Amino acid sequence: MNNKVYFTPGPSELYATVPQHMQTALDEKIGSISHRSQQFKDIYAHAVSGLRQLLQLPDNFEVLFLGSATEIWERAIQNTVRQESFHLVNGSFSKRFYEVAKELGRTATKYEAPFGEGFDVQSITVPETAELVALIQNETSSGTSMPVAEINRFREKAPADALIFVDAVSSLPHPAFDFTKVDAVYFSVQKCFGLPAGLGVWLVNDRCVAKAEAILADGDSIGSYHSLPGMVQKSRENQTAETPNVLNIYLLGKVLADMNRKGVAQIRKETEEKAAQVYTYLQRSKVFDAAVQNPQHRSATTIVANTTVPASEVNKQLAKYDLALGSGYGKYKESQIRIANFPAHSPEQMQKLVEKLEELFG
Ligand SMILES: *Cc1c(COP(=O)(O)O)cnc(C)c1O
C-alpha cells in the first residue's frame, strides 16, 4: 500500500474522486466496450461538454483527444505551418516545441528568456513571416508563468493570419483565457486534471482547421490519422480515428463533472490561496526561496524553489510523513524543488506539506 501524497508536477496526486470513478468503470466494463458503440459516443460527448462548460469554450473551438501534449506539438506543426513558426522559450518544455518544429524541417525562430524568468512582452517582435506563434502559459521546468493579459497582446503583435498556440499543459483550468485572442490551447490530463497519464487535449479553433485544409489543398502532407480536418470530422460524431484511451476519456468526463459541481471560480480561488500559502512560506524559509524573482511571473500551479538542502534529501525526509514533491528539472535536479499545486491537492494537504517543510527544514 502506498499512502504518499504526490506534489510532483505531473504525474501527480489523482483527483479525490478518481478511485470511485475507476471502480465504476470496472463495474461497467468500460475497458471492454467498443469504441464504435453508442456507449462510447456518450462517454466522449460527456467529456467534451464538461470541458466546454468548465472553460467557457466558444463554439468555434473543437475539443480533440490525442496521445499527449508532446504529440500535439508535432500535429500543430504538421497541420498549421508551411515554413515558419516562432517560439517564446524560457525552459525545457517551450524549447522542446521549438525543436520539434526544426525536426519536422520547418524554419523555427525563437525569443529566449533565461531559465526562471518570464518574458518582457513589450520588447518582443513577432516576425512578419511567422505562421504560428508558440506561447507557454506555464513553463513547468522553471515555474514561470505568463499572465493572460500578456498572452492577449500577441493578437496585435502577430501577423493577422498567424495562429497563436498556448501551452497550458500544467496550468489549465487555472488561467481564464480569452478565447478570441488565441487559436489553440492544449494540456495533458496528468497535470491539473488529476488523472493517470496518456491523454492530450487540444482545443483548436476554425482558423487552425482552415489552415490545415489549405495546406492539404496545396498537395502537402498534414500527417495521416491525426490530421486536423480528419480529427474534427471524427469528433463531430463523437469518434476518434484510432482506438483511443477510452478509460481516460471516461474518467476525464467524470472529473470534469465533479469540477463543474465545485465551479471553476472556486477551483481558481483555492489554487491562488494555496499558492499564496506556499510562496509566503518560501519567503520566510531559511533553506528554500522562490526561484522566479518577479512575482508577476511566478506560477500558481507549479511552484519552483531553490534549495540549499539537496532535493533528494528533502524528499527522503518528507517520505517519513508520506509526502513527495518534485525534484528540480534537468541540471537543477538537486538545487531546486518543484511543488505541484493542482486542483487535486486539497487545502489541508497543502497546509500539511508546508507545515512539515517548516518543521523539518525551517
Ligand atoms: C508535461 C508537459 C508537456 C508534455 O506533456 P506530455 O503529456 O508528457 O506529452 C508539455 N508542456 C508542458 C508545459 C508540460 O508541463
Coordinates of C-alpha atoms and ligand atoms in Angstrom, one line a residue:
M1 CA 0.0 0.0 0.0
N2 CA 1.3 3.4 -1.0
N3 CA -0.1 6.2 1.2
K4 CA 2.0 9.0 -0.2
V5 CA 0.5 12.3 -1.3
Y6 CA 2.3 13.3 -4.5
F7 CA 3.1 17.0 -5.0
T8 CA 5.1 16.1 -8.1
P9 CA 4.4 18.3 -11.2
G10 CA 2.8 15.5 -13.3
P11 CA 2.0 12.7 -12.9
S12 CA 0.7 13.9 -9.6
E13 CA -1.9 13.2 -7.0
L14 CA -5.1 11.9 -8.5
Y15 CA -8.3 13.9 -8.2
A16 CA -10.0 12.7 -5.0
T17 CA -12.9 11.1 -6.8
V18 CA -10.8 9.1 -9.3
P19 CA -10.7 5.8 -7.3
Q20 CA -14.5 5.7 -7.1
H21 CA -14.8 6.5 -10.9
M22 CA -12.3 3.8 -11.7
Q23 CA -14.3 1.3 -9.7
T24 CA -17.4 2.2 -11.6
A25 CA -15.5 2.0 -14.8
L26 CA -14.5 -1.6 -13.9
D27 CA -18.0 -2.5 -12.8
E28 CA -19.4 -1.2 -16.1
K29 CA -16.6 -2.9 -18.0
I30 CA -15.6 0.3 -19.8
G31 CA -12.3 -1.3 -20.8
S32 CA -14.2 -3.8 -22.9
I33 CA -16.8 -1.8 -24.8
S34 CA -16.3 -1.0 -28.5
H35 CA -15.1 2.5 -29.3
R36 CA -17.7 2.5 -32.1
S37 CA -20.6 1.9 -29.7
Q38 CA -23.2 4.4 -28.7
Q39 CA -22.0 4.0 -25.1
F40 CA -18.6 5.3 -26.2
K41 CA -20.1 8.2 -28.1
D42 CA -22.0 9.2 -25.0
I43 CA -18.7 9.0 -22.9
Y44 CA -17.0 11.1 -25.5
A45 CA -19.8 13.7 -25.7
H46 CA -19.9 13.9 -21.8
A47 CA -16.2 14.7 -21.6
V48 CA -16.4 17.3 -24.3
S49 CA -19.4 19.1 -22.9
G50 CA -17.8 19.0 -19.4
L51 CA -14.8 20.7 -20.7
R52 CA -16.8 23.3 -22.7
Q53 CA -18.7 24.2 -19.6
L54 CA -15.6 24.4 -17.3
L55 CA -13.6 26.6 -19.7
Q56 CA -16.5 28.5 -21.2
L57 CA -15.2 27.4 -24.6
P58 CA -16.8 29.3 -27.6
D59 CA -18.5 27.3 -30.4
N60 CA -15.8 27.9 -32.9
F61 CA -13.4 25.8 -30.9
E62 CA -13.2 22.0 -31.2
V63 CA -12.1 19.6 -28.4
L64 CA -9.7 16.9 -29.7
F65 CA -8.2 13.9 -27.9
L66 CA -4.6 12.9 -28.7
G67 CA -2.0 10.7 -27.0
S68 CA -0.1 13.5 -25.2
A69 CA 0.9 17.2 -25.3
T70 CA 4.1 16.0 -27.0
E71 CA 2.0 14.6 -29.8
I72 CA 0.1 17.9 -30.1
W73 CA 3.4 19.7 -30.8
E74 CA 4.0 17.5 -33.8
R75 CA 0.4 17.7 -35.1
A76 CA 0.5 21.5 -34.6
I77 CA 3.5 21.9 -36.9
Q78 CA 2.3 19.4 -39.5
N79 CA -1.1 20.9 -39.7
T80 CA -0.6 24.6 -39.5
V81 CA 2.9 25.5 -40.5
R82 CA 4.2 25.5 -44.1
Q83 CA 7.5 27.2 -43.4
E84 CA 8.0 29.1 -40.2
S85 CA 7.0 29.1 -36.6
F86 CA 8.0 31.5 -33.8
H87 CA 8.5 30.3 -30.2
L88 CA 8.8 32.0 -26.9
V89 CA 11.3 29.9 -25.0
N90 CA 12.2 30.0 -21.3
G91 CA 12.6 26.4 -20.2
S92 CA 12.7 22.8 -21.3
F93 CA 9.1 22.4 -22.5
S94 CA 8.9 25.5 -24.6
K95 CA 12.3 24.7 -26.0
R96 CA 11.2 21.2 -26.9
F97 CA 8.3 22.6 -29.1
Y98 CA 10.8 24.8 -30.9
E99 CA 13.0 21.7 -31.6
V100 CA 10.0 19.7 -32.8
A101 CA 9.4 22.3 -35.5
K102 CA 13.0 22.1 -36.6
E103 CA 13.0 18.3 -36.6
L104 CA 10.0 18.4 -38.9
G105 CA 12.0 20.5 -41.3
R106 CA 10.4 23.9 -40.6
T107 CA 12.2 27.2 -40.0
A108 CA 11.8 27.8 -36.3
T109 CA 12.8 31.1 -34.7
K110 CA 12.7 32.0 -31.0
Y111 CA 12.7 34.7 -28.5
E112 CA 14.5 33.3 -25.5
A113 CA 14.4 34.4 -21.8
P114 CA 16.8 33.0 -19.2
F115 CA 15.6 29.9 -17.3
G116 CA 13.5 31.1 -14.4
E117 CA 12.4 34.4 -16.0
G118 CA 9.2 35.4 -17.6
F119 CA 9.1 37.4 -20.9
D120 CA 9.3 41.1 -21.4
V121 CA 6.4 41.1 -23.9
Q122 CA 7.0 44.8 -24.7
S123 CA 10.3 44.0 -26.3
I124 CA 9.2 41.0 -28.4
T125 CA 8.8 41.5 -32.2
V126 CA 7.0 38.7 -33.9
P127 CA 8.5 38.0 -37.4
E128 CA 6.2 39.0 -40.3
T129 CA 6.7 35.6 -41.8
A130 CA 5.6 33.6 -38.7
E131 CA 2.6 31.3 -39.3
L132 CA 2.4 30.0 -35.7
V133 CA 3.3 31.8 -32.5
A134 CA 4.1 29.4 -29.7
L135 CA 3.4 30.8 -26.2
I136 CA 3.9 29.0 -22.9
Q137 CA 1.5 30.0 -20.2
N138 CA 3.2 27.8 -17.6
E139 CA 6.8 26.5 -18.0
T140 CA 6.8 23.5 -15.7
S141 CA 10.6 23.1 -15.7
S142 CA 11.2 26.5 -14.2
G143 CA 8.0 27.5 -12.6
T144 CA 7.5 30.7 -14.7
S145 CA 4.1 31.7 -15.9
M146 CA 2.7 34.2 -18.4
P147 CA -0.2 36.3 -17.3
V148 CA -3.3 36.0 -19.6
A149 CA -3.1 39.8 -20.2
E150 CA 0.3 39.3 -21.7
I151 CA -0.8 36.4 -23.9
N152 CA -3.7 38.6 -25.2
R153 CA -1.3 41.2 -26.5
F154 CA 0.1 38.8 -29.1
R155 CA -3.1 39.1 -31.3
E156 CA -2.0 42.7 -32.1
K157 CA 1.7 41.9 -32.3
A158 CA 1.5 38.9 -34.6
P159 CA 0.7 39.0 -38.3
A160 CA -3.1 38.9 -38.9
D161 CA -3.1 35.3 -40.2
A162 CA -0.6 33.9 -37.7
L163 CA -2.1 31.3 -35.3
I164 CA -1.5 31.7 -31.6
F165 CA -0.8 28.5 -29.7
V166 CA -0.7 28.3 -26.0
D167 CA 0.8 25.6 -23.9
A168 CA -1.3 25.4 -20.8
V169 CA -0.4 21.8 -20.1
S170 CA 0.4 22.3 -16.4
S171 CA -2.0 25.1 -15.6
L172 CA -5.4 24.7 -17.1
P173 CA -8.1 25.2 -15.7
H174 CA -6.4 27.9 -13.7
P175 CA -5.8 30.6 -16.4
A176 CA -9.0 32.2 -17.6
F177 CA -8.2 32.6 -21.3
D178 CA -9.9 35.0 -23.7
F179 CA -10.6 32.5 -26.5
T180 CA -11.0 35.4 -29.0
K181 CA -7.2 36.2 -28.5
V182 CA -5.8 32.7 -29.0
D183 CA -6.3 30.0 -31.7
A184 CA -5.2 26.8 -29.8
V185 CA -4.7 25.8 -26.2
Y186 CA -3.6 22.3 -25.1
F187 CA -3.0 20.3 -22.0
S188 CA -2.3 16.8 -20.7
V189 CA -4.6 15.2 -18.1
Q190 CA -1.9 14.0 -15.7
K191 CA -1.2 17.6 -14.6
C192 CA -4.1 19.7 -13.3
F193 CA -6.9 17.3 -14.1
G194 CA -5.6 14.7 -11.6
L195 CA -5.8 11.7 -13.9
P196 CA -3.3 8.9 -15.0
A197 CA -1.2 10.0 -18.0
G198 CA -2.0 9.1 -21.6
L199 CA -4.3 11.7 -22.9
G200 CA -3.5 15.0 -24.5
V201 CA -6.4 17.5 -25.1
W202 CA -6.2 20.0 -27.9
L203 CA -8.6 23.0 -28.0
V204 CA -8.4 24.3 -31.5
N205 CA -10.4 26.9 -33.5
D206 CA -11.7 27.1 -37.1
R207 CA -8.7 29.2 -38.2
C208 CA -6.4 26.3 -37.4
V209 CA -8.6 23.8 -39.2
A210 CA -8.8 26.1 -42.3
K211 CA -5.0 26.4 -42.4
A212 CA -4.7 22.6 -42.4
E213 CA -7.2 22.4 -45.2
A214 CA -5.3 25.0 -47.2
I215 CA -2.0 23.1 -46.8
L216 CA -3.7 19.8 -47.8
A217 CA -5.3 21.5 -50.8
D218 CA -1.9 22.5 -52.0
G219 CA -0.9 18.9 -52.1
D220 CA 1.3 19.0 -49.0
S221 CA 1.2 16.4 -46.2
I222 CA -0.6 17.2 -42.9
G223 CA 0.0 13.7 -41.5
S224 CA -2.4 10.7 -41.6
Y225 CA -4.8 9.5 -38.9
H226 CA -4.4 12.6 -36.7
S227 CA -4.7 15.3 -39.3
L228 CA -6.8 18.3 -38.0
P229 CA -9.6 18.0 -40.6
G230 CA -9.8 14.3 -40.0
M231 CA -9.9 14.6 -36.3
V232 CA -12.6 17.3 -36.4
Q233 CA -14.7 15.2 -38.8
K234 CA -14.5 12.2 -36.4
S235 CA -15.1 14.3 -33.3
R236 CA -18.4 15.7 -34.8
E237 CA -19.6 12.1 -34.5
N238 CA -18.1 11.7 -31.0
Q239 CA -15.5 9.4 -32.5
T240 CA -11.7 9.0 -33.0
A241 CA -9.8 7.5 -35.9
E242 CA -8.0 5.1 -33.7
T243 CA -9.0 3.0 -30.7
P244 CA -8.5 5.7 -28.1
N245 CA -7.8 5.8 -24.4
V246 CA -11.4 5.1 -23.6
L247 CA -10.8 4.7 -19.9
N248 CA -9.2 8.1 -19.5
I249 CA -11.8 9.9 -21.7
Y250 CA -14.4 8.3 -19.3
L251 CA -12.5 9.4 -16.2
L252 CA -12.0 12.9 -17.6
G253 CA -15.7 13.3 -18.2
K254 CA -16.4 12.2 -14.6
V255 CA -13.7 14.5 -13.1
L256 CA -14.9 17.4 -15.2
A257 CA -18.5 16.9 -13.8
D258 CA -17.0 16.9 -10.3
M259 CA -15.1 20.1 -11.1
N260 CA -18.1 21.8 -12.6
R261 CA -20.1 21.0 -9.5
K262 CA -17.4 22.7 -7.5
G263 CA -17.2 25.5 -10.0
V264 CA -14.2 26.8 -11.9
A265 CA -14.2 30.1 -9.9
Q266 CA -13.8 28.1 -6.6
I267 CA -11.1 25.9 -8.1
R268 CA -9.2 29.1 -9.3
K269 CA -9.6 30.7 -5.9
E270 CA -8.4 27.7 -4.0
T271 CA -5.4 27.4 -6.4
E272 CA -4.4 31.0 -5.6
E273 CA -4.9 30.7 -1.9
K274 CA -2.7 27.5 -1.7
A275 CA -0.1 29.2 -3.9
A276 CA 0.0 32.2 -1.7
Q277 CA 0.5 30.0 1.3
V278 CA 3.5 28.2 -0.3
Y279 CA 5.1 31.4 -1.6
T280 CA 4.7 33.1 1.8
Y281 CA 6.4 30.1 3.4
L282 CA 9.2 30.2 0.9
Q283 CA 9.8 33.9 1.7
R284 CA 10.4 33.1 5.4
S285 CA 12.2 29.8 4.9
K286 CA 16.0 29.7 5.5
V287 CA 16.5 26.8 3.2
F288 CA 14.1 27.5 0.3
D289 CA 13.4 30.6 -1.7
A290 CA 11.2 31.2 -4.7
A291 CA 13.2 30.6 -7.9
V292 CA 11.3 33.1 -10.0
Q293 CA 12.1 36.6 -8.9
N294 CA 9.3 38.6 -10.5
P295 CA 6.1 37.8 -8.5
Q296 CA 4.0 38.6 -11.7
H297 CA 5.7 35.6 -13.4
R298 CA 5.5 33.1 -10.6
S299 CA 3.4 30.0 -11.4
A300 CA 0.4 29.3 -9.3
T301 CA 0.3 25.6 -10.2
T302 CA 4.0 24.5 -10.4
I303 CA 6.0 26.3 -7.8
V304 CA 9.7 26.1 -8.0
A305 CA 12.1 27.0 -5.2
N306 CA 15.9 27.0 -4.9
T307 CA 17.0 24.8 -2.0
T308 CA 20.3 24.6 0.0
V309 CA 19.4 21.0 1.1
P310 CA 19.6 18.7 -1.9
A311 CA 16.2 17.9 -3.3
S312 CA 16.7 14.1 -2.8
E313 CA 17.3 14.7 0.9
V314 CA 14.2 16.9 1.2
N315 CA 12.2 14.1 -0.3
K316 CA 13.9 11.5 1.9
Q317 CA 12.8 13.4 5.0
L318 CA 9.3 14.0 3.7
A319 CA 8.8 10.3 2.8
K320 CA 8.6 9.5 6.5
Y321 CA 5.4 11.5 6.5
D322 CA 4.1 10.1 3.2
L323 CA 4.8 13.3 1.3
A324 CA 6.6 13.6 -2.0
L325 CA 7.4 16.7 -4.0
G326 CA 9.2 17.1 -7.4
S327 CA 13.0 17.5 -7.7
G328 CA 14.4 20.2 -9.9
Y329 CA 14.3 19.8 -13.7
G330 CA 17.4 18.6 -15.6
K331 CA 20.5 20.2 -14.3
Y332 CA 18.6 21.7 -11.4
K333 CA 17.7 18.3 -10.1
E334 CA 19.2 18.7 -6.7
S335 CA 19.4 22.5 -6.4
Q336 CA 15.6 23.1 -6.8
I337 CA 12.4 21.6 -5.7
R338 CA 9.1 21.8 -7.5
I339 CA 5.7 21.7 -5.7
A340 CA 2.6 21.0 -7.8
N341 CA -0.4 22.9 -6.7
F342 CA -3.1 21.2 -8.7
P343 CA -6.9 21.1 -8.1
A344 CA -6.3 17.5 -6.7
H345 CA -4.3 18.9 -3.8
S346 CA -6.7 19.9 -1.1
P347 CA -6.0 23.0 1.1
E348 CA -5.5 20.6 4.0
Q349 CA -2.9 18.5 2.2
M350 CA -1.0 21.7 1.1
Q351 CA -1.1 23.0 4.6
K352 CA 0.4 19.7 5.9
L353 CA 3.2 19.9 3.3
V354 CA 4.1 23.5 4.3
E355 CA 4.0 22.6 8.0
K356 CA 6.2 19.6 7.5
L357 CA 8.7 21.5 5.4
E358 CA 8.9 24.2 8.0
E359 CA 9.2 21.7 10.9
L360 CA 12.0 19.7 9.1
F361 CA 14.0 22.5 7.4
G362 CA 12.9 25.8 8.8
Ligands
LIG1 C1 4.2 17.9 -19.1 C2 4.3 19.0 -20.1 C3 4.4 18.8 -21.5 C4 4.4 17.4 -22.1 O1 3.2 16.6 -21.8 P1 3.2 15.1 -22.1 O2 1.9 14.7 -21.7 O3 4.3 14.4 -21.4 O4 3.4 15.0 -23.6 C5 4.4 19.9 -22.3 N1 4.4 21.1 -21.9 C6 4.4 21.4 -20.5 C7 4.5 22.8 -20.1 C8 4.4 20.3 -19.6 O5 4.4 20.5 -18.3

